C-alpha positions as a printed NumPy array, in Angstrom:
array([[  9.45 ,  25.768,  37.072],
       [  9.445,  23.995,  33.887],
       [ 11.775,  23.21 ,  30.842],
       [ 11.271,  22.103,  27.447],
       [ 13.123,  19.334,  25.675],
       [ 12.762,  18.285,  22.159],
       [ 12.275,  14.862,  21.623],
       [ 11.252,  14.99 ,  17.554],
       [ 10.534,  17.272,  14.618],
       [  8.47 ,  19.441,  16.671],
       [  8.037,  17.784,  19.958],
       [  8.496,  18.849,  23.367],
       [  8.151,  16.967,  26.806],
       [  7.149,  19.272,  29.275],
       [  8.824,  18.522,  32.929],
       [  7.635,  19.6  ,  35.965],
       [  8.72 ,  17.747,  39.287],
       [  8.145,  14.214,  38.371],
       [  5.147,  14.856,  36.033],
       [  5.308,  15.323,  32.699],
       [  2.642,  16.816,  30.457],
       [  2.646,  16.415,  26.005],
       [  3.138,  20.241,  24.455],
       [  1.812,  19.767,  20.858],
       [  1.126,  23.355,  19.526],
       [  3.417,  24.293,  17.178],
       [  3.668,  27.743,  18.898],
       [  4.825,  26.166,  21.807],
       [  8.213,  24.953,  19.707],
       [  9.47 ,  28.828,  19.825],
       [  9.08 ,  29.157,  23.355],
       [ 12.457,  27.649,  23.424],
       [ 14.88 ,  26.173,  20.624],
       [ 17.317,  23.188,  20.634],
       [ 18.301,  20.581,  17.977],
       [ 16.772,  16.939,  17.419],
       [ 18.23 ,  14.784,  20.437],
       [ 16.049,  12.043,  20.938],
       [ 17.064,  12.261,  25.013],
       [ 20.65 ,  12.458,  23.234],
       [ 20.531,   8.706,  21.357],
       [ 21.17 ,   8.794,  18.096],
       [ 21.346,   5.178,  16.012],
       [ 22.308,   5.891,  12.715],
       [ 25.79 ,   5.125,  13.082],
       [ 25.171,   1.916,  15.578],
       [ 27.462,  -0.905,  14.326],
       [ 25.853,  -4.295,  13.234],
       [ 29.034,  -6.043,  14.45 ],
       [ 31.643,  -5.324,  16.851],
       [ 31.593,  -4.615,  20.428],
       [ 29.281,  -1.665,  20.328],
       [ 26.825,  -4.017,  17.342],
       [ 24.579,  -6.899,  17.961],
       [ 25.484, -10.295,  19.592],
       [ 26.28 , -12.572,  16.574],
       [ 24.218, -15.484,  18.368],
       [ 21.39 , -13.302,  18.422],
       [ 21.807, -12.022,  15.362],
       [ 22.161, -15.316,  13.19 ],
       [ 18.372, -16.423,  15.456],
       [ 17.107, -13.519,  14.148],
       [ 18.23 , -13.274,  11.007],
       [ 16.77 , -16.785,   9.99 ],
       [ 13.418, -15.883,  11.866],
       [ 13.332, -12.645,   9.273],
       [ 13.223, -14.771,   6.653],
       [ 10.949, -17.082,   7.575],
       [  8.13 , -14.315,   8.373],
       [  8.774, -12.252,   5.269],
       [  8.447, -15.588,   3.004],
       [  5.217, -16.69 ,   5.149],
       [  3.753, -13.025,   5.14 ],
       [  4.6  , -12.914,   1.475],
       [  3.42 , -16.094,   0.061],
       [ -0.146, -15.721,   2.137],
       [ -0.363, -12.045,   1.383],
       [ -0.46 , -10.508,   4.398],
       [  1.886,  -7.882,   6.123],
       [  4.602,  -9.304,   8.104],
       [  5.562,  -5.955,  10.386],
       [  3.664,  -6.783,  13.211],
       [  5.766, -10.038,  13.838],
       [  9.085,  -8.201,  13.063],
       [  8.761,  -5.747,  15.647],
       [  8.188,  -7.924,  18.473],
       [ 10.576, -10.16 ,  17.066],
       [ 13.598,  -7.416,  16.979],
       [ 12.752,  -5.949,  20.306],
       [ 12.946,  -9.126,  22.049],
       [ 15.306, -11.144,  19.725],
       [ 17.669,  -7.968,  19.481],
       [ 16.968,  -6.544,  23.033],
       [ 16.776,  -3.091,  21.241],
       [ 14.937,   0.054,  22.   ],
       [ 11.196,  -0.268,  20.857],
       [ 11.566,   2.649,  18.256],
       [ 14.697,   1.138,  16.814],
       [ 12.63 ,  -1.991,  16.669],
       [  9.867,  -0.216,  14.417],
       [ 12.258,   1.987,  12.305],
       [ 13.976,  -1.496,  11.641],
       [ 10.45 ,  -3.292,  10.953],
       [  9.953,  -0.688,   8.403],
       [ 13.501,  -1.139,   6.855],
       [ 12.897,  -4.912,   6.497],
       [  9.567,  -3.969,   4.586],
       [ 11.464,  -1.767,   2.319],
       [ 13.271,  -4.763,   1.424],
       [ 10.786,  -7.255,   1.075],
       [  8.872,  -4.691,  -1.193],
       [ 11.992,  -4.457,  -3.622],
       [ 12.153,  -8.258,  -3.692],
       [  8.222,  -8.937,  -4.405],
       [  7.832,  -5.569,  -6.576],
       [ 10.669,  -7.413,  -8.511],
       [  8.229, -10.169,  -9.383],
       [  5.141,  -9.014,  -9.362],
       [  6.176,  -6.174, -12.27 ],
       [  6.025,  -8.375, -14.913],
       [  2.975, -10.199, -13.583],
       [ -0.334,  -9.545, -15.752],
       [ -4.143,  -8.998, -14.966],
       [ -5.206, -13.077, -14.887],
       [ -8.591, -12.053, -16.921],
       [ -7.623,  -9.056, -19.332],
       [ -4.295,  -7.725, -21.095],
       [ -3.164,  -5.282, -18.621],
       [ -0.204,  -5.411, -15.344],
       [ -1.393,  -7.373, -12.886],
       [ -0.503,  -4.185, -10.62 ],
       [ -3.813,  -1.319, -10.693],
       [ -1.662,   1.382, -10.946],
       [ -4.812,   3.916, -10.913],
       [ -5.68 ,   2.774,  -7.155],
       [ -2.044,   2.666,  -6.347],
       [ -0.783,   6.198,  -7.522],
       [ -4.395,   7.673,  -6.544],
       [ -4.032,   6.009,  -2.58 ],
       [ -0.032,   6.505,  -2.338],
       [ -0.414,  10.718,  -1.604],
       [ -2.812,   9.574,   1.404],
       [ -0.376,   6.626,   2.116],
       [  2.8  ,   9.299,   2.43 ],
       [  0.673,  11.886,   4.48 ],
       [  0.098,   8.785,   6.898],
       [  3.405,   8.473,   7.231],
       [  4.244,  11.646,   8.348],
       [  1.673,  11.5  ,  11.11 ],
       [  2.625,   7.689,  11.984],
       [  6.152,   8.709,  12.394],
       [  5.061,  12.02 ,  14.235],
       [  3.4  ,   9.927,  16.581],
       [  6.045,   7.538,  17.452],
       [  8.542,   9.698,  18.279],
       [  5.414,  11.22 ,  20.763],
       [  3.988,   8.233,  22.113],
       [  5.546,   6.228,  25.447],
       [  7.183,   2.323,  24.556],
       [  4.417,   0.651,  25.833],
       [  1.694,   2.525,  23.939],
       [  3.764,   1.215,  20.807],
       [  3.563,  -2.306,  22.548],
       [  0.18 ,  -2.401,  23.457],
       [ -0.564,  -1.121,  19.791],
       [  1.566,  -3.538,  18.046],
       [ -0.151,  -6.356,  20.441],
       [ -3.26 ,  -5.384,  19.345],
       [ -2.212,  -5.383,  15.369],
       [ -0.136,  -9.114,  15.959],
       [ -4.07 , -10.053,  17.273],
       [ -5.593,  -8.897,  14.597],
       [ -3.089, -10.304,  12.026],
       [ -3.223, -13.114,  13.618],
       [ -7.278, -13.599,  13.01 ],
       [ -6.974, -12.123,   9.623],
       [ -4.554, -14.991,   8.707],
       [ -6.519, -17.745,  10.23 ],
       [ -9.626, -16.372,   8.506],
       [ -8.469, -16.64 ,   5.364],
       [ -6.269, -19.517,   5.222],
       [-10.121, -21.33 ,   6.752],
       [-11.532, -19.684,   3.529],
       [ -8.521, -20.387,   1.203],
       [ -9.027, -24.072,   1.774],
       [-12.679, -23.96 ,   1.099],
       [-11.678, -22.053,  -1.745],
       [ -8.943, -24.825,  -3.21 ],
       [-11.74 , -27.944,  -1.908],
       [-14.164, -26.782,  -4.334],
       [-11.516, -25.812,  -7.136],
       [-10.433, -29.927,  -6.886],
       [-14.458, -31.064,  -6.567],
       [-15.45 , -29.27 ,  -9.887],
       [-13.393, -31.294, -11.996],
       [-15.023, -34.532, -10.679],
       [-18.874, -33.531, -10.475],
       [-18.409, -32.472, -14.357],
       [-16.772, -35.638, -15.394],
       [-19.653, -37.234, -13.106],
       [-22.711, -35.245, -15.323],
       [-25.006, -37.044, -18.011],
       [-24.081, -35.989, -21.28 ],
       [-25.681, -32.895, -22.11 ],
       [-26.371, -31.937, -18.898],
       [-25.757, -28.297, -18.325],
       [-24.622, -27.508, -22.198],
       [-26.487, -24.738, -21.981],
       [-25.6  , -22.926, -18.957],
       [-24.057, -19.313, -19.45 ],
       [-22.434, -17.032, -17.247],
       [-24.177, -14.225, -15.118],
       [-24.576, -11.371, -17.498],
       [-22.555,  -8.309, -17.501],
       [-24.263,  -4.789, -16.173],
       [-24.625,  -3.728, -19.951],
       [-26.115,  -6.874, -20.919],
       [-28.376,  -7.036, -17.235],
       [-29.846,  -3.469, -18.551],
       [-30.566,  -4.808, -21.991],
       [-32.199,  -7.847, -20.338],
       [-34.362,  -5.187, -18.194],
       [-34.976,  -2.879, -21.035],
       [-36.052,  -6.432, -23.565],
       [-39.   ,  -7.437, -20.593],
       [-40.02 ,  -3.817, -20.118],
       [-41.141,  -3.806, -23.928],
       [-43.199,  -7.368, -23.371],
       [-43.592, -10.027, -25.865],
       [-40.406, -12.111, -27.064],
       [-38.424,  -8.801, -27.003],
       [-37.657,  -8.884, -31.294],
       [-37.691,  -5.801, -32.924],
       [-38.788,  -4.616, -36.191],
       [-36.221,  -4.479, -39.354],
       [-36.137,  -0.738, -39.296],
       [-34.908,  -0.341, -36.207],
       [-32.297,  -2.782, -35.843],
       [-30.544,  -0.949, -39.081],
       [-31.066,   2.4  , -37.613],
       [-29.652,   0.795, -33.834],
       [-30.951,   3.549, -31.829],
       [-34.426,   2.287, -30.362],
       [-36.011,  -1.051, -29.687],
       [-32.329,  -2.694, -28.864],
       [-33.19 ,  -6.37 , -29.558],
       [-30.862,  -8.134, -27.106],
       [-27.849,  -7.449, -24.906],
       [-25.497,  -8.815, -27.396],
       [-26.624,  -5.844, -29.724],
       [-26.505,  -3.034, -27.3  ],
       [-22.645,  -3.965, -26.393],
       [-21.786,  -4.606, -30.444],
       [-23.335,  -1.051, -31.14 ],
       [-21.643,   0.95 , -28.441],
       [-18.178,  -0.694, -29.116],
       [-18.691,   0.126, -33.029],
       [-19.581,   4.009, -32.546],
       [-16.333,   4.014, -30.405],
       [-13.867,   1.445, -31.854],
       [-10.462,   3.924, -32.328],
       [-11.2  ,   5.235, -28.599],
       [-11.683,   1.426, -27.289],
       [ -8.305,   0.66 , -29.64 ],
       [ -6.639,   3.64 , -27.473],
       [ -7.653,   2.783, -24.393],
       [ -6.989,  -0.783, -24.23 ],
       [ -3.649,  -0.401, -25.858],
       [ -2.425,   2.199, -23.297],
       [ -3.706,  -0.253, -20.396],
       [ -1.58 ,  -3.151, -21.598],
       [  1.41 ,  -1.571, -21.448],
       [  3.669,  -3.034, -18.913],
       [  5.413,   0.021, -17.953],
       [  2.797,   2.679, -17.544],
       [  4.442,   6.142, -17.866],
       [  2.027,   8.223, -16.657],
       [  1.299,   6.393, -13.399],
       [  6.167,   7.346, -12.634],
       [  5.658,  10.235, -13.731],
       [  3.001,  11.254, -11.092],
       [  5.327,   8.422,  -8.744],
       [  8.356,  10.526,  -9.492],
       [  8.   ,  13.733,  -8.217],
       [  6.122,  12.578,  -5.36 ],
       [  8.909,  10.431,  -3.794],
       [ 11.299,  13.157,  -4.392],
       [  9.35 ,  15.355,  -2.564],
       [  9.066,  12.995,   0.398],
       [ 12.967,  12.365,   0.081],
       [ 13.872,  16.104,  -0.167],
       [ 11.299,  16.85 ,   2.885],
       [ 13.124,  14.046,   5.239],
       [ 16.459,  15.486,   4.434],
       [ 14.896,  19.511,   5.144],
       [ 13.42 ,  18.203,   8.182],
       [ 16.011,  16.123,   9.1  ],
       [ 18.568,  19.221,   9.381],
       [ 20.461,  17.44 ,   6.696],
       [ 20.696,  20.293,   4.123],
       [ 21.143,  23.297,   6.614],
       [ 21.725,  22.214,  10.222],
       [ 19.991,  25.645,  11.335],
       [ 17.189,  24.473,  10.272],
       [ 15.596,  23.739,  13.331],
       [ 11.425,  24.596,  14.833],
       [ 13.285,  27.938,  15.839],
       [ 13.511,  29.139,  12.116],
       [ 10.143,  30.729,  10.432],
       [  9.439,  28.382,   7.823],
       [  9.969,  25.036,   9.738],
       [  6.678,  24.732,  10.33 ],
       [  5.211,  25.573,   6.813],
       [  7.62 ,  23.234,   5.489],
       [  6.256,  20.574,   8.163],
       [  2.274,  20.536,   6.974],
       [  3.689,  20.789,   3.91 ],
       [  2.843,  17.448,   2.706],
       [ -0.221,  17.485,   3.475],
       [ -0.967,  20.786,   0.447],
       [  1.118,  18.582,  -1.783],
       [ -0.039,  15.068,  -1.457],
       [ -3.802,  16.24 ,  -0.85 ],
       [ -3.416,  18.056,  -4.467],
       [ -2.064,  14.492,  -6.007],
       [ -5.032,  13.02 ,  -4.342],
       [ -7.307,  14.866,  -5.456],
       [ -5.975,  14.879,  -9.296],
       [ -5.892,  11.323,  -9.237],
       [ -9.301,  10.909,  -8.059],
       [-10.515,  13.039, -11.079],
       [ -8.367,  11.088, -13.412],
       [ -9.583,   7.731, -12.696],
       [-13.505,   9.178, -12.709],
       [-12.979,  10.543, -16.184],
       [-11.108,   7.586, -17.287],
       [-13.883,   5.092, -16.108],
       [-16.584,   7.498, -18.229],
       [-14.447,   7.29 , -20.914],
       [-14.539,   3.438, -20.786],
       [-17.984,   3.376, -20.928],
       [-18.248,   5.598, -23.566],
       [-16.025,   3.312, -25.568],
       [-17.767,   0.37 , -24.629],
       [-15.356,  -1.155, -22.385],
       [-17.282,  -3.123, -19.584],
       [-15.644,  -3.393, -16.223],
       [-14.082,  -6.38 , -15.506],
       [-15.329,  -8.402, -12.351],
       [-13.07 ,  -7.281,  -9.591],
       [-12.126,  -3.396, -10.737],
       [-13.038,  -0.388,  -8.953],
       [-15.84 ,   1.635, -10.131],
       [-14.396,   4.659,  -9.749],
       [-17.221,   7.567,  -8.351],
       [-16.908,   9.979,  -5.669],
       [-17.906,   7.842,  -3.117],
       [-15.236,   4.919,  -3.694],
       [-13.119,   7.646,  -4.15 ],
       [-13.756,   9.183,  -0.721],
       [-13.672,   5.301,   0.416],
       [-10.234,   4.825,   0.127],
       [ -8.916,   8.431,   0.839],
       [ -9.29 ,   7.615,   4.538],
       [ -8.092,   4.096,   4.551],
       [ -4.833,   5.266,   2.764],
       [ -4.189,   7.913,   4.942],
       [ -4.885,   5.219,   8.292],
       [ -2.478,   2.569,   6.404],
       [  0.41 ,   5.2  ,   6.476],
       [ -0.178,   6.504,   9.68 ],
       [  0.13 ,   2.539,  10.85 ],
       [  2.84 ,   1.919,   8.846],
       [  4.982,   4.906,  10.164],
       [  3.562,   4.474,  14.001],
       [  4.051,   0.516,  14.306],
       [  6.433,  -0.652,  11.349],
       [  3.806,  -2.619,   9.427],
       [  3.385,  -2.71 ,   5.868],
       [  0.094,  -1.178,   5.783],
       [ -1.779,  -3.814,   3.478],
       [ -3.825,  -4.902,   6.654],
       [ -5.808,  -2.35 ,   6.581],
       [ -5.746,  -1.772,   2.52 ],
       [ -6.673,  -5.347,   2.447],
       [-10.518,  -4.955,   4.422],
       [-11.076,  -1.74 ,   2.438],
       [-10.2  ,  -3.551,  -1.242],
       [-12.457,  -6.67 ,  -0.179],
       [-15.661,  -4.475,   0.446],
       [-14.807,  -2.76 ,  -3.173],
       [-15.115,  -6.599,  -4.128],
       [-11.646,  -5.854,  -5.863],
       [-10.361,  -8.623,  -7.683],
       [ -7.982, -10.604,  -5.116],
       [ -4.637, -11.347,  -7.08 ],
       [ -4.609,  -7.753,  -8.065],
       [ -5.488,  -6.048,  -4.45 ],
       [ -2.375,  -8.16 ,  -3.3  ],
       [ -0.277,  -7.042,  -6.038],
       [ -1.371,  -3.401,  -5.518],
       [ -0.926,  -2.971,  -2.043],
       [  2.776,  -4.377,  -2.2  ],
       [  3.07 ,  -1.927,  -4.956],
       [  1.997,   0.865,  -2.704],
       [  4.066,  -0.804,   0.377],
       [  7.86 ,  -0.687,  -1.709],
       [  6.694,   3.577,  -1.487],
       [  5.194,   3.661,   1.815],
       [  7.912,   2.18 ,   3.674],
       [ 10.731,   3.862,   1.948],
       [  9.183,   6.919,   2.478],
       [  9.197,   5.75 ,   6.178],
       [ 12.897,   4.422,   6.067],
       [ 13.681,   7.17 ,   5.065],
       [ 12.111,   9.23 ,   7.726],
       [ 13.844,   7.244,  10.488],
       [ 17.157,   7.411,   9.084],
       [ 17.398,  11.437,   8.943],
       [ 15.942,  11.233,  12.008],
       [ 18.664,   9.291,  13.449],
       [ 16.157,   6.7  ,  14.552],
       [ 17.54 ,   3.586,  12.293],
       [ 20.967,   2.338,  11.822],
       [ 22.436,   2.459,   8.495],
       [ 24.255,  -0.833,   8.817],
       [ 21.009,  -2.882,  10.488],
       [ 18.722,  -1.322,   7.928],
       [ 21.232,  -2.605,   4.843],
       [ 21.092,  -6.237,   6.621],
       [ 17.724,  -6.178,   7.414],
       [ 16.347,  -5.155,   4.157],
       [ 18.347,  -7.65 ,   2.213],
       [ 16.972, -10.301,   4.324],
       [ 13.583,  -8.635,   3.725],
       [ 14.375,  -9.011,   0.048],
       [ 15.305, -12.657,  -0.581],
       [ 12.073, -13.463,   1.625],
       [  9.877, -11.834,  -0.827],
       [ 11.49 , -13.493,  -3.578],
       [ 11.496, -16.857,  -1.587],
       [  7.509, -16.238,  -0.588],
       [  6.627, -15.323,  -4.352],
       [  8.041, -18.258,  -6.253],
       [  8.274, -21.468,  -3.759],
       [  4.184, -21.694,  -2.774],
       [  3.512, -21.242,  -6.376],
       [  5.768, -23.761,  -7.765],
       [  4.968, -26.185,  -4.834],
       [  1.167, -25.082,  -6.208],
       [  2.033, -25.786,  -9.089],
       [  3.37 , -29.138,  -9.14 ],
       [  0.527, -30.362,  -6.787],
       [ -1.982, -29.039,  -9.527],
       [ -3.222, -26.723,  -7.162],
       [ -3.034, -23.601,  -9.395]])
């Protein structure tokens, strides 16, 4: 009455006389066996040129329109895959899922090309990367596990889902760019009026302001008005500097002396451009996602189908692996922010404070980045972004994060489609070049253009 027809890792349609019912348990995969088809299209070896490859009119529209979203997306920070899917399913007149395995390609390039700046970058208040490679390795597990599902999903989900879904993210990027270009202008109008109300001050005027105190200096302030009078203390106590602090300024000097060699350590290890701990966590976790693909994608052992035992362990496996990384990471950066503190390192306006709660924060929000990322072809980073501005993190560095995290995600998702026979090798390679000079282009021209106009 019925038959069963893979359509992904996993997946089977269920037909039955013009209807046609989703079968998602796993068990259901060994009521009967057959390789990855796809309904029989596979794109991997679809030329770029040729009579079989892409019309070269269409192609040279396109290509130009790449690269003029990936320098626009780059240079105002957002993600620019919900413009390039729409623009290579009608600009290429291909398939929807080519159209989001390509998006994702494209990213992969314009991640290479803005990771290839933004490496060298640093922190614009303190002497570290401008990169915070503590949120980045800590969220990229969840990121990868997103993947899986977002890619999962696409192969599952009918073209005009995808479409309506990708509307709905164009919408929202859409507002999310008007939004803050509204508040980016604000931002620059008050940058150019400072200048000119100083030079427009009496003399003297507003010598002694100060800037808002720091949270070690705010409980020394709290601590000074509980004790009453002027707040001094007496001789004795100063010497000893373990009761009656007498200002802020002392509290901070006496915790930084008790722990100068671990404050030396700490600080030196965060300046370092190239931060070995955070590849070799990085490392093993992209292999693993690389190895996976090519298990799953019956590269290795072409047996190695949903009929075998362990193709189903080795399908959740990500989840065990990249949930352990997760969860490592999160106890990592909560021990390294008490050890901070007990150095006497303050936070600097912008960073994470790093507790089980922000922790559990951005778990989620990683995980719902990658599962976009895979499902539509988007970057991710427009989701990151919302979830980084309620942590108040610093701006220059959430940018320069989440395009860290994006080069990871969307090879991880490239790299998905391709074994999957779901991208083609020689439209990926053009794509993601193009990708890659846009993210140089979007990088260097708005701040040099910024830069000449005295606008940064």
């Amino acid at each position: 009455a019925c038959d069963l027809v893979l359509t992904g890792p996993g997946l089977f349609e269920k037909r039955r006389k013009g209807s046609m019912a989703l079968a998602l348990l796993p068990q259901t995969a060994f009521a009967a066996c057959s390789n990855y088809s796809d309904s029989g299209v596979d794109h991997f070896n679809d030329p770029l040129f040729g009579d079989d490859g892409l019309s070269p009119a269409s192609l040279g529209v396109v290509t130009v329109l790449c690269w003029i979203i990936t320098s626009l997306a780059v240079s105002a920070g957002i993600g620019g895959g919900g413009l390039l899917v729409p623009l290579y399913f009608i600009g290429l007149d291909v398939p929807q899922t080519l159209a989001v395995a390509l998006s994702k390609g494209t990213i992969f390039g314009v991640a290479c090309g803005n990771f290839a700046f933004l490496w060298s970058q640093r922190h614009p208040h303190v002497d570290r990367p401008l990169i915070d490679y503590k949120t980045a390795v800590f969220m990229q597990g969840g990121e990868l596990m997103g993947v899986v599902l977002g890619v999962l999903f696409n192969l599952l989900l009918p073209q005009v889902v995808i479409i309506m879904l990708s509307a709905l993210v164009l919408g929202f990027n859409a507002y999310k760019t008007i939004k803050k270009g509204i508040a980016k202008r604000a931002a620059e109008t008050k940058a150019f009026a400072a200048p000119e109300k100083k030079a427009a001050r009496p003399a003297g005027a507003g010598e002694g302001d100060a800037p808002p105190p720091t949270l070690r200096q705010a409980v020394a302030l709290e601590a000074k008005g509980k004790e009453g009078g002027d707040g001094s203390t007496g001789d004795g106590a100063s010497e000893a500097g373990t009761s009656n602090v007498g200002s802020s300024a002392n509290l901070v000097a006496l915790d930084v002396q008790g722990n100068e060699a671990l404050k030396k350590k700490i600080l030196a290890a965060q300046a370092r451009r190239f931060q070995p701990w955070a590849w070799a966590l990085l490392g093993p976790m992209v292999t693993f996602f690389v190895v996976y693909s090519l298990l799953l994608g019956e590269i290795f052992d072409p047996d190695f189908t949903n009929c075998v035992v362990g193709y189903w362990p080795a399908y959740v496996s990500p989840f065990f692996f990249y949930g352990a990384t997760t969860l490592y990471m999160a106890r990592r950066n909560i021990a390294e922010g008490a050890r901070m503190l007990e150095a006497g390192i303050e936070p600097v306006a912008g960073d994470i404070v790093w507790s089980r709660k922000s922790a559990g924060m951005l778990v989620p929000a990683a995980v719902g980045a990658g599962a976009a990322a895979g499902l539509l072809g988007i970057g991710g980073g427009m989701i990151l972004g919302p979830i980084f501005v309620a942590l108040d993190f610093q701006p220059q560095v959430g940018t320069a994060t989440t395009g860290f995290m994006i080069l990871f995600t969307a090879m991880g998702g490239t790299v998905k489609y391709l074994t999957i026979g779901k991208l083609s090798w020689q439209m990926f390679l053009w794509f993601a070049a193009v990708g890659a000079v846009g993210g140089q282009t979007g990088q260097r021209l708005p701040r040099g253009g910024l830069q000449r106009a005295g606008g940064a």
